[in-house]
């Protein structure tokens, strides 16, 4: 996720289930009682990293309001754009690998420099349990004396694995997964799904809503990859439209049509600009160029109109004949490159 996405709207970045934690930290900060090291503790997939970043953004804001950063000051603008020079992220170089002592030493160097923007400095370290013994020991002094106007935010998914010497130097902020009703509502909004599907998804991911979101999106990725392969096989005449239609009978048809229409739009872009600079489905570049080269504008526009009409129809009809609908579209797809 890009920094600009995360900070698009900082107050909106607080997940509803972290309201209590947010208010507690904000109050501590406004009362000038914020400790210099926090340990955010909770299961993975519930949004602790974003909470940490939001807390960092709040303390670094030069004119923060009672409950939210101003969004206007230099610090907020930096966070909203390219990133903030006084915000330091420390994570393993590779996922699942330990945080090394050299990385902690680099952090120490950062801590020795004064804040470039004349305000708070913040460090987000994740996950705290991935520091090996020497890395943790190297961090202890910084945890004790980080310097003025500095906030260290450590994140842990496994509190028991964090060294006691590290734990005892941080104030713990327990982060719990949301109640099922809250998580279901949030997932329904994020994924545009109905509550039963969100409930089912939450079961798979033990109630962690962000894990549910990732799971669903990964599922989509696999489906999209399969569908693109199938489209290619049709063009190569290795699969028939009827075979492919039955292969995807159980898939979300509106999703398939959305992807197909996106690809047709790319082919139109190639035809109209005589270049592939503007296409969005980069991973399909070769196939899209091939279709653009071997088809005609008329055929592409006709199919695009058909797909659009069927997408609208799907929203209105209760029980479409999915097999027939997809067959018809795929037959036209295969005909794009045949005279
Ligand atoms: Zn601000």
mmCIF file of C-alpha atoms and ligand atoms in Angstrom:
data_model
loop_
_atom_site.group_PDB
_atom_site.id
_atom_site.type_symbol
_atom_site.label_atom_id
_atom_site.label_comp_id
_atom_site.label_asym_id
_atom_site.label_seq_id
_atom_site.Cartn_x
_atom_site.Cartn_y
_atom_site.Cartn_z
ATOM 1 C CA UNK A 1 0.000 0.000 0.000
ATOM 2 C CA UNK A 2 1.313 3.438 -0.897
ATOM 3 C CA UNK A 3 1.786 6.018 1.808
ATOM 4 C CA UNK A 4 -0.551 8.317 -0.109
ATOM 5 C CA UNK A 5 -3.307 5.689 0.181
ATOM 6 C CA UNK A 6 -2.776 5.244 3.865
ATOM 7 C CA UNK A 7 -2.858 8.927 4.641
ATOM 8 C CA UNK A 8 -5.482 9.928 2.167
ATOM 9 C CA UNK A 9 -7.612 10.850 5.124
ATOM 10 C CA UNK A 10 -6.019 10.222 8.455
ATOM 11 C CA UNK A 11 -9.117 10.360 10.630
ATOM 12 C CA UNK A 12 -10.810 7.899 8.299
ATOM 13 C CA UNK A 13 -7.794 5.650 8.719
ATOM 14 C CA UNK A 14 -8.847 4.709 12.242
ATOM 15 C CA UNK A 15 -10.692 1.425 12.040
ATOM 16 C CA UNK A 16 -13.947 1.655 13.983
ATOM 17 C CA UNK A 17 -12.878 -1.126 16.355
ATOM 18 C CA UNK A 18 -9.820 0.865 17.445
ATOM 19 C CA UNK A 19 -11.730 3.933 18.576
ATOM 20 C CA UNK A 20 -11.015 3.316 22.270
ATOM 21 C CA UNK A 21 -7.306 2.799 21.695
ATOM 22 C CA UNK A 22 -7.189 5.914 19.533
ATOM 23 C CA UNK A 23 -8.939 8.083 22.100
ATOM 24 C CA UNK A 24 -6.707 6.808 24.859
ATOM 25 C CA UNK A 25 -3.513 7.682 22.987
ATOM 26 C CA UNK A 26 -4.815 11.051 21.832
ATOM 27 C CA UNK A 27 -5.772 11.967 25.386
ATOM 28 C CA UNK A 28 -2.391 10.903 26.743
ATOM 29 C CA UNK A 29 -0.694 13.012 24.108
ATOM 30 C CA UNK A 30 -2.861 16.068 24.723
ATOM 31 C CA UNK A 31 -2.260 15.746 28.475
ATOM 32 C CA UNK A 32 1.466 15.452 27.739
ATOM 33 C CA UNK A 33 1.527 12.017 29.331
ATOM 34 C CA UNK A 34 2.301 10.017 26.238
ATOM 35 C CA UNK A 35 5.098 7.545 27.021
ATOM 36 C CA UNK A 36 7.991 7.456 24.571
ATOM 37 C CA UNK A 37 7.498 3.802 23.705
ATOM 38 C CA UNK A 38 4.266 1.967 22.927
ATOM 39 C CA UNK A 39 3.794 -1.729 22.290
ATOM 40 C CA UNK A 40 0.724 -2.451 20.176
ATOM 41 C CA UNK A 41 -0.306 -5.994 20.960
ATOM 42 C CA UNK A 42 -2.847 -8.146 19.156
ATOM 43 C CA UNK A 43 -3.464 -10.881 16.611
ATOM 44 C CA UNK A 44 -2.354 -10.332 13.004
ATOM 45 C CA UNK A 45 -4.769 -9.000 10.410
ATOM 46 C CA UNK A 46 -6.689 -6.511 12.553
ATOM 47 C CA UNK A 47 -4.972 -3.280 11.445
ATOM 48 C CA UNK A 48 -2.385 -2.552 14.131
ATOM 49 C CA UNK A 49 0.117 -1.182 11.611
ATOM 50 C CA UNK A 50 -2.334 1.398 10.363
ATOM 51 C CA UNK A 51 -3.208 2.364 13.919
ATOM 52 C CA UNK A 52 0.516 2.826 14.594
ATOM 53 C CA UNK A 53 0.902 5.023 11.516
ATOM 54 C CA UNK A 54 -2.152 7.064 12.457
ATOM 55 C CA UNK A 55 -0.757 7.624 15.956
ATOM 56 C CA UNK A 56 2.574 8.685 14.450
ATOM 57 C CA UNK A 57 0.771 11.063 12.094
ATOM 58 C CA UNK A 58 -1.168 12.588 14.971
ATOM 59 C CA UNK A 59 1.803 13.288 17.222
ATOM 60 C CA UNK A 60 3.822 14.640 14.290
ATOM 61 C CA UNK A 61 1.064 17.036 13.198
ATOM 62 C CA UNK A 62 1.936 20.649 14.074
ATOM 63 C CA UNK A 63 -1.643 21.827 14.669
ATOM 64 C CA UNK A 64 -3.583 18.728 15.559
ATOM 65 C CA UNK A 65 -7.195 19.010 16.621
ATOM 66 C CA UNK A 66 -8.777 17.331 19.616
ATOM 67 C CA UNK A 67 -9.208 13.968 17.922
ATOM 68 C CA UNK A 68 -7.571 14.201 14.506
ATOM 69 C CA UNK A 69 -4.526 15.606 12.733
ATOM 70 C CA UNK A 70 -5.090 18.899 10.888
ATOM 71 C CA UNK A 71 -4.343 17.502 7.434
ATOM 72 C CA UNK A 72 -2.936 20.912 6.391
ATOM 73 C CA UNK A 73 0.384 21.454 8.122
ATOM 74 C CA UNK A 74 3.720 20.646 6.555
ATOM 75 C CA UNK A 75 3.942 17.390 8.489
ATOM 76 C CA UNK A 76 0.480 16.231 7.413
ATOM 77 C CA UNK A 77 1.187 17.235 3.810
ATOM 78 C CA UNK A 78 4.435 15.269 3.819
ATOM 79 C CA UNK A 79 2.647 12.217 5.162
ATOM 80 C CA UNK A 80 -0.037 12.697 2.538
ATOM 81 C CA UNK A 81 2.443 12.807 -0.294
ATOM 82 C CA UNK A 82 5.887 11.322 -0.500
ATOM 83 C CA UNK A 83 6.385 10.353 3.116
ATOM 84 C CA UNK A 84 7.853 12.075 6.153
ATOM 85 C CA UNK A 85 11.615 12.286 6.807
ATOM 86 C CA UNK A 86 11.005 12.059 10.569
ATOM 87 C CA UNK A 87 8.953 8.884 10.368
ATOM 88 C CA UNK A 88 11.068 5.748 10.384
ATOM 89 C CA UNK A 89 9.854 2.233 9.603
ATOM 90 C CA UNK A 90 11.805 -0.749 10.832
ATOM 91 C CA UNK A 91 10.753 -4.118 9.463
ATOM 92 C CA UNK A 92 12.589 -7.325 8.553
ATOM 93 C CA UNK A 93 14.346 -7.025 5.207
ATOM 94 C CA UNK A 94 12.375 -10.066 4.107
ATOM 95 C CA UNK A 95 9.009 -11.143 5.471
ATOM 96 C CA UNK A 96 9.437 -13.818 8.109
ATOM 97 C CA UNK A 97 13.134 -13.075 8.631
ATOM 98 C CA UNK A 98 14.523 -11.502 11.810
ATOM 99 C CA UNK A 99 15.163 -7.805 12.304
ATOM 100 C CA UNK A 100 18.955 -7.597 12.386
ATOM 101 C CA UNK A 101 21.224 -5.725 14.729
ATOM 102 C CA UNK A 102 22.554 -3.651 11.808
ATOM 103 C CA UNK A 103 19.054 -2.415 11.112
ATOM 104 C CA UNK A 104 18.678 -1.352 14.737
ATOM 105 C CA UNK A 105 22.024 0.459 14.512
ATOM 106 C CA UNK A 106 20.744 2.391 11.500
ATOM 107 C CA UNK A 107 17.724 3.331 13.554
ATOM 108 C CA UNK A 108 20.012 4.543 16.345
ATOM 109 C CA UNK A 109 21.740 6.817 13.834
ATOM 110 C CA UNK A 110 18.388 8.210 12.791
ATOM 111 C CA UNK A 111 17.586 8.851 16.447
ATOM 112 C CA UNK A 112 20.770 10.852 16.871
ATOM 113 C CA UNK A 113 19.727 13.328 14.235
ATOM 114 C CA UNK A 114 17.270 15.969 15.297
ATOM 115 C CA UNK A 115 13.831 16.037 13.796
ATOM 116 C CA UNK A 116 14.093 17.645 10.373
ATOM 117 C CA UNK A 117 10.673 19.239 10.490
ATOM 118 C CA UNK A 118 11.007 20.647 13.995
ATOM 119 C CA UNK A 119 8.468 18.497 15.764
ATOM 120 C CA UNK A 120 7.965 14.933 16.852
ATOM 121 C CA UNK A 121 9.894 12.033 15.400
ATOM 122 C CA UNK A 122 8.293 8.631 15.235
ATOM 123 C CA UNK A 123 9.466 5.082 14.674
ATOM 124 C CA UNK A 124 7.235 2.155 13.766
ATOM 125 C CA UNK A 125 8.900 -1.205 14.401
ATOM 126 C CA UNK A 126 7.107 -4.347 13.256
ATOM 127 C CA UNK A 127 7.025 -7.071 14.427
ATOM 128 C CA UNK A 128 8.818 -6.673 17.738
ATOM 129 C CA UNK A 129 9.114 -10.450 18.177
ATOM 130 C CA UNK A 130 11.265 -10.710 15.071
ATOM 131 C CA UNK A 131 14.205 -8.905 16.691
ATOM 132 C CA UNK A 132 16.893 -11.412 17.541
ATOM 133 C CA UNK A 133 18.652 -11.122 20.885
ATOM 134 C CA UNK A 134 21.427 -8.806 19.716
ATOM 135 C CA UNK A 135 18.964 -6.588 17.830
ATOM 136 C CA UNK A 136 16.738 -6.350 20.901
ATOM 137 C CA UNK A 137 19.715 -5.552 23.113
ATOM 138 C CA UNK A 138 20.849 -2.864 20.695
ATOM 139 C CA UNK A 139 17.404 -1.286 20.940
ATOM 140 C CA UNK A 140 17.235 -1.214 24.752
ATOM 141 C CA UNK A 141 19.168 2.010 25.213
ATOM 142 C CA UNK A 142 17.069 3.778 22.588
ATOM 143 C CA UNK A 143 13.929 2.500 24.298
ATOM 144 C CA UNK A 144 15.099 3.952 27.590
ATOM 145 C CA UNK A 145 16.323 7.287 26.293
ATOM 146 C CA UNK A 146 14.941 7.986 22.849
ATOM 147 C CA UNK A 147 15.438 11.745 23.218
ATOM 148 C CA UNK A 148 12.935 14.570 23.322
ATOM 149 C CA UNK A 149 9.702 14.502 21.314
ATOM 150 C CA UNK A 150 10.222 10.998 20.082
ATOM 151 C CA UNK A 151 7.725 8.180 19.910
ATOM 152 C CA UNK A 152 8.661 4.564 19.322
ATOM 153 C CA UNK A 153 5.755 2.351 18.347
ATOM 154 C CA UNK A 154 6.465 -1.360 18.472
ATOM 155 C CA UNK A 155 3.948 -3.814 17.073
ATOM 156 C CA UNK A 156 3.660 -7.429 18.145
ATOM 157 C CA UNK A 157 1.461 -10.303 17.026
ATOM 158 C CA UNK A 158 2.955 -12.616 19.667
ATOM 159 C CA UNK A 159 3.525 -10.838 22.931
ATOM 160 C CA UNK A 160 4.991 -13.955 24.556
ATOM 161 C CA UNK A 161 7.825 -13.921 22.018
ATOM 162 C CA UNK A 162 8.907 -10.358 22.804
ATOM 163 C CA UNK A 163 11.855 -10.177 25.182
ATOM 164 C CA UNK A 164 10.806 -9.122 28.701
ATOM 165 C CA UNK A 165 13.481 -6.409 28.680
ATOM 166 C CA UNK A 166 11.816 -4.858 25.626
ATOM 167 C CA UNK A 167 8.290 -5.336 26.943
ATOM 168 C CA UNK A 168 9.021 -3.716 30.280
ATOM 169 C CA UNK A 169 10.284 -0.548 28.580
ATOM 170 C CA UNK A 170 7.083 0.007 26.590
ATOM 171 C CA UNK A 171 3.551 0.914 27.542
ATOM 172 C CA UNK A 172 1.302 -1.822 26.230
ATOM 173 C CA UNK A 173 -1.732 -1.025 24.131
ATOM 174 C CA UNK A 174 -3.879 -4.123 23.677
ATOM 175 C CA UNK A 175 -5.663 -4.271 20.334
ATOM 176 C CA UNK A 176 -8.566 -6.680 20.094
ATOM 177 C CA UNK A 177 -10.314 -7.932 16.976
ATOM 178 C CA UNK A 178 -13.744 -6.355 16.464
ATOM 179 C CA UNK A 179 -17.020 -7.972 17.478
ATOM 180 C CA UNK A 180 -18.401 -10.119 14.702
ATOM 181 C CA UNK A 181 -21.171 -7.651 13.841
ATOM 182 C CA UNK A 182 -18.689 -4.792 13.418
ATOM 183 C CA UNK A 183 -16.312 -6.924 11.365
ATOM 184 C CA UNK A 184 -19.141 -8.190 9.138
ATOM 185 C CA UNK A 185 -20.405 -4.683 8.487
ATOM 186 C CA UNK A 186 -16.923 -3.444 7.656
ATOM 187 C CA UNK A 187 -16.156 -6.352 5.319
ATOM 188 C CA UNK A 188 -19.511 -5.948 3.555
ATOM 189 C CA UNK A 189 -18.610 -2.325 2.847
ATOM 190 C CA UNK A 190 -15.069 -3.071 1.734
ATOM 191 C CA UNK A 191 -15.901 -5.981 -0.524
ATOM 192 C CA UNK A 192 -19.486 -5.166 -1.573
ATOM 193 C CA UNK A 193 -20.634 -8.579 -0.375
ATOM 194 C CA UNK A 194 -23.657 -9.740 1.592
ATOM 195 C CA UNK A 195 -23.387 -10.498 5.334
ATOM 196 C CA UNK A 196 -23.436 -14.321 4.982
ATOM 197 C CA UNK A 197 -20.367 -14.201 2.745
ATOM 198 C CA UNK A 198 -18.576 -11.839 5.109
ATOM 199 C CA UNK A 199 -19.420 -14.122 8.031
ATOM 200 C CA UNK A 200 -18.061 -17.124 6.187
ATOM 201 C CA UNK A 201 -14.910 -15.235 5.287
ATOM 202 C CA UNK A 202 -14.356 -14.138 8.889
ATOM 203 C CA UNK A 203 -14.564 -17.746 10.010
ATOM 204 C CA UNK A 204 -11.705 -18.683 7.721
ATOM 205 C CA UNK A 205 -9.499 -15.906 9.112
ATOM 206 C CA UNK A 206 -10.420 -16.253 12.796
ATOM 207 C CA UNK A 207 -12.243 -12.963 12.971
ATOM 208 C CA UNK A 208 -9.416 -10.743 11.678
ATOM 209 C CA UNK A 209 -11.083 -8.369 9.193
ATOM 210 C CA UNK A 210 -7.982 -7.252 7.296
ATOM 211 C CA UNK A 211 -6.918 -10.850 6.905
ATOM 212 C CA UNK A 212 -10.393 -11.480 5.469
ATOM 213 C CA UNK A 213 -9.969 -8.645 3.020
ATOM 214 C CA UNK A 214 -6.593 -9.956 1.870
ATOM 215 C CA UNK A 215 -7.920 -13.495 1.600
ATOM 216 C CA UNK A 216 -10.792 -12.461 -0.592
ATOM 217 C CA UNK A 217 -8.583 -10.312 -2.778
ATOM 218 C CA UNK A 218 -6.082 -13.116 -3.178
ATOM 219 C CA UNK A 219 -8.931 -15.383 -4.183
ATOM 220 C CA UNK A 220 -9.829 -12.842 -6.818
ATOM 221 C CA UNK A 221 -6.285 -12.764 -8.048
ATOM 222 C CA UNK A 222 -6.182 -16.502 -8.577
ATOM 223 C CA UNK A 223 -9.548 -16.421 -10.333
ATOM 224 C CA UNK A 224 -8.442 -13.573 -12.557
ATOM 225 C CA UNK A 225 -5.252 -15.411 -13.508
ATOM 226 C CA UNK A 226 -7.277 -18.529 -14.400
ATOM 227 C CA UNK A 227 -9.730 -16.513 -16.434
ATOM 228 C CA UNK A 228 -7.009 -14.699 -18.376
ATOM 229 C CA UNK A 229 -5.323 -17.998 -19.148
ATOM 230 C CA UNK A 230 -8.639 -19.372 -20.379
ATOM 231 C CA UNK A 231 -9.173 -16.338 -22.630
ATOM 232 C CA UNK A 232 -5.746 -16.874 -24.130
ATOM 233 C CA UNK A 233 -6.464 -20.550 -24.695
ATOM 234 C CA UNK A 234 -9.639 -19.645 -26.579
ATOM 235 C CA UNK A 235 -7.711 -17.330 -28.899
ATOM 236 C CA UNK A 236 -5.197 -20.096 -29.513
ATOM 237 C CA UNK A 237 -8.087 -22.489 -30.197
ATOM 238 C CA UNK A 238 -6.884 -24.828 -27.488
ATOM 239 C CA UNK A 239 -10.142 -24.465 -25.548
ATOM 240 C CA UNK A 240 -13.640 -23.872 -26.833
ATOM 241 C CA UNK A 241 -15.914 -21.111 -25.498
ATOM 242 C CA UNK A 242 -18.339 -23.799 -24.294
ATOM 243 C CA UNK A 243 -15.623 -25.568 -22.288
ATOM 244 C CA UNK A 244 -14.434 -22.350 -20.704
ATOM 245 C CA UNK A 245 -17.989 -21.254 -19.890
ATOM 246 C CA UNK A 246 -18.614 -24.465 -17.965
ATOM 247 C CA UNK A 247 -15.209 -24.202 -16.276
ATOM 248 C CA UNK A 248 -16.246 -20.829 -14.796
ATOM 249 C CA UNK A 249 -19.856 -21.682 -14.068
ATOM 250 C CA UNK A 250 -19.356 -21.334 -10.314
ATOM 251 C CA UNK A 251 -17.324 -18.123 -10.506
ATOM 252 C CA UNK A 252 -18.684 -14.638 -9.897
ATOM 253 C CA UNK A 253 -19.881 -13.782 -13.396
ATOM 254 C CA UNK A 254 -20.104 -10.033 -12.854
ATOM 255 C CA UNK A 255 -16.452 -10.064 -11.826
ATOM 256 C CA UNK A 256 -15.415 -11.980 -14.958
ATOM 257 C CA UNK A 257 -17.324 -9.557 -17.156
ATOM 258 C CA UNK A 258 -15.810 -6.585 -15.369
ATOM 259 C CA UNK A 259 -12.327 -7.934 -16.097
ATOM 260 C CA UNK A 260 -13.195 -8.735 -19.690
ATOM 261 C CA UNK A 261 -14.540 -5.265 -20.244
ATOM 262 C CA UNK A 262 -11.373 -3.796 -18.765
ATOM 263 C CA UNK A 263 -9.349 -5.746 -21.299
ATOM 264 C CA UNK A 264 -11.561 -4.698 -24.192
ATOM 265 C CA UNK A 265 -11.107 -1.094 -23.086
ATOM 266 C CA UNK A 266 -7.347 -1.654 -23.229
ATOM 267 C CA UNK A 267 -7.596 -3.077 -26.749
ATOM 268 C CA UNK A 268 -9.578 0.004 -27.778
ATOM 269 C CA UNK A 269 -6.869 2.211 -26.233
ATOM 270 C CA UNK A 270 -4.228 0.422 -28.279
ATOM 271 C CA UNK A 271 -6.275 0.798 -31.463
ATOM 272 C CA UNK A 272 -7.018 4.475 -30.922
ATOM 273 C CA UNK A 273 -3.553 5.597 -29.824
ATOM 274 C CA UNK A 274 -1.510 3.093 -31.841
ATOM 275 C CA UNK A 275 0.509 2.436 -28.701
ATOM 276 C CA UNK A 276 0.261 0.396 -25.522
ATOM 277 C CA UNK A 277 1.337 3.219 -23.207
ATOM 278 C CA UNK A 278 -2.097 3.686 -21.681
ATOM 279 C CA UNK A 279 -3.201 0.121 -21.086
ATOM 280 C CA UNK A 280 -4.080 -0.942 -17.555
ATOM 281 C CA UNK A 281 -3.832 -4.731 -17.761
ATOM 282 C CA UNK A 282 -0.050 -4.692 -18.056
ATOM 283 C CA UNK A 283 0.227 -8.408 -17.385
ATOM 284 C CA UNK A 284 -1.838 -9.059 -20.514
ATOM 285 C CA UNK A 285 0.023 -6.664 -22.784
ATOM 286 C CA UNK A 286 1.091 -9.259 -25.332
ATOM 287 C CA UNK A 287 -2.336 -10.823 -25.760
ATOM 288 C CA UNK A 288 -4.060 -7.434 -25.900
ATOM 289 C CA UNK A 289 -1.692 -6.194 -28.590
ATOM 290 C CA UNK A 290 -2.226 -9.401 -30.528
ATOM 291 C CA UNK A 291 -5.993 -8.954 -30.483
ATOM 292 C CA UNK A 292 -5.698 -5.272 -31.421
ATOM 293 C CA UNK A 293 -3.529 -6.220 -34.382
ATOM 294 C CA UNK A 294 -5.734 -9.026 -35.663
ATOM 295 C CA UNK A 295 -9.203 -7.644 -35.020
ATOM 296 C CA UNK A 296 -11.259 -4.636 -36.062
ATOM 297 C CA UNK A 297 -12.635 -1.661 -34.158
ATOM 298 C CA UNK A 298 -16.171 -2.694 -35.095
ATOM 299 C CA UNK A 299 -15.834 -6.139 -33.551
ATOM 300 C CA UNK A 300 -14.210 -4.833 -30.384
ATOM 301 C CA UNK A 301 -16.819 -2.111 -29.839
ATOM 302 C CA UNK A 302 -19.665 -4.546 -30.521
ATOM 303 C CA UNK A 303 -18.346 -7.037 -27.973
ATOM 304 C CA UNK A 304 -17.652 -4.289 -25.465
ATOM 305 C CA UNK A 305 -21.261 -3.079 -25.815
ATOM 306 C CA UNK A 306 -22.532 -6.631 -25.364
ATOM 307 C CA UNK A 307 -20.458 -7.160 -22.214
ATOM 308 C CA UNK A 308 -21.640 -3.842 -20.821
ATOM 309 C CA UNK A 309 -25.286 -4.722 -21.528
ATOM 310 C CA UNK A 310 -24.920 -8.135 -19.885
ATOM 311 C CA UNK A 311 -23.278 -6.595 -16.838
ATOM 312 C CA UNK A 312 -26.219 -4.260 -16.403
ATOM 313 C CA UNK A 313 -28.608 -7.139 -17.023
ATOM 314 C CA UNK A 314 -26.917 -9.211 -14.328
ATOM 315 C CA UNK A 315 -27.645 -6.530 -11.767
ATOM 316 C CA UNK A 316 -31.346 -6.641 -12.611
ATOM 317 C CA UNK A 317 -32.053 -10.306 -13.272
ATOM 318 C CA UNK A 318 -32.447 -12.819 -10.488
ATOM 319 C CA UNK A 319 -31.367 -16.059 -12.132
ATOM 320 C CA UNK A 320 -29.582 -15.608 -15.438
ATOM 321 C CA UNK A 321 -28.492 -18.650 -17.416
ATOM 322 C CA UNK A 322 -24.830 -18.142 -16.664
ATOM 323 C CA UNK A 323 -23.583 -20.857 -18.977
ATOM 324 C CA UNK A 324 -25.415 -19.461 -22.015
ATOM 325 C CA UNK A 325 -24.533 -15.891 -21.202
ATOM 326 C CA UNK A 326 -20.825 -16.574 -20.836
ATOM 327 C CA UNK A 327 -20.785 -18.881 -23.893
ATOM 328 C CA UNK A 328 -22.261 -16.175 -26.056
ATOM 329 C CA UNK A 329 -19.689 -13.647 -24.954
ATOM 330 C CA UNK A 330 -16.776 -16.058 -25.283
ATOM 331 C CA UNK A 331 -17.867 -17.075 -28.789
ATOM 332 C CA UNK A 332 -17.672 -13.404 -29.766
ATOM 333 C CA UNK A 333 -14.318 -13.179 -27.995
ATOM 334 C CA UNK A 334 -12.963 -16.076 -30.054
ATOM 335 C CA UNK A 335 -14.347 -14.456 -33.213
ATOM 336 C CA UNK A 336 -12.416 -11.241 -32.567
ATOM 337 C CA UNK A 337 -9.315 -12.615 -34.231
ATOM 338 C CA UNK A 338 -11.018 -14.679 -36.916
ATOM 339 C CA UNK A 339 -12.389 -13.375 -40.171
HETATM 340 ZN ZN1 LIG B 1 -1.132 18.621 10.632
#
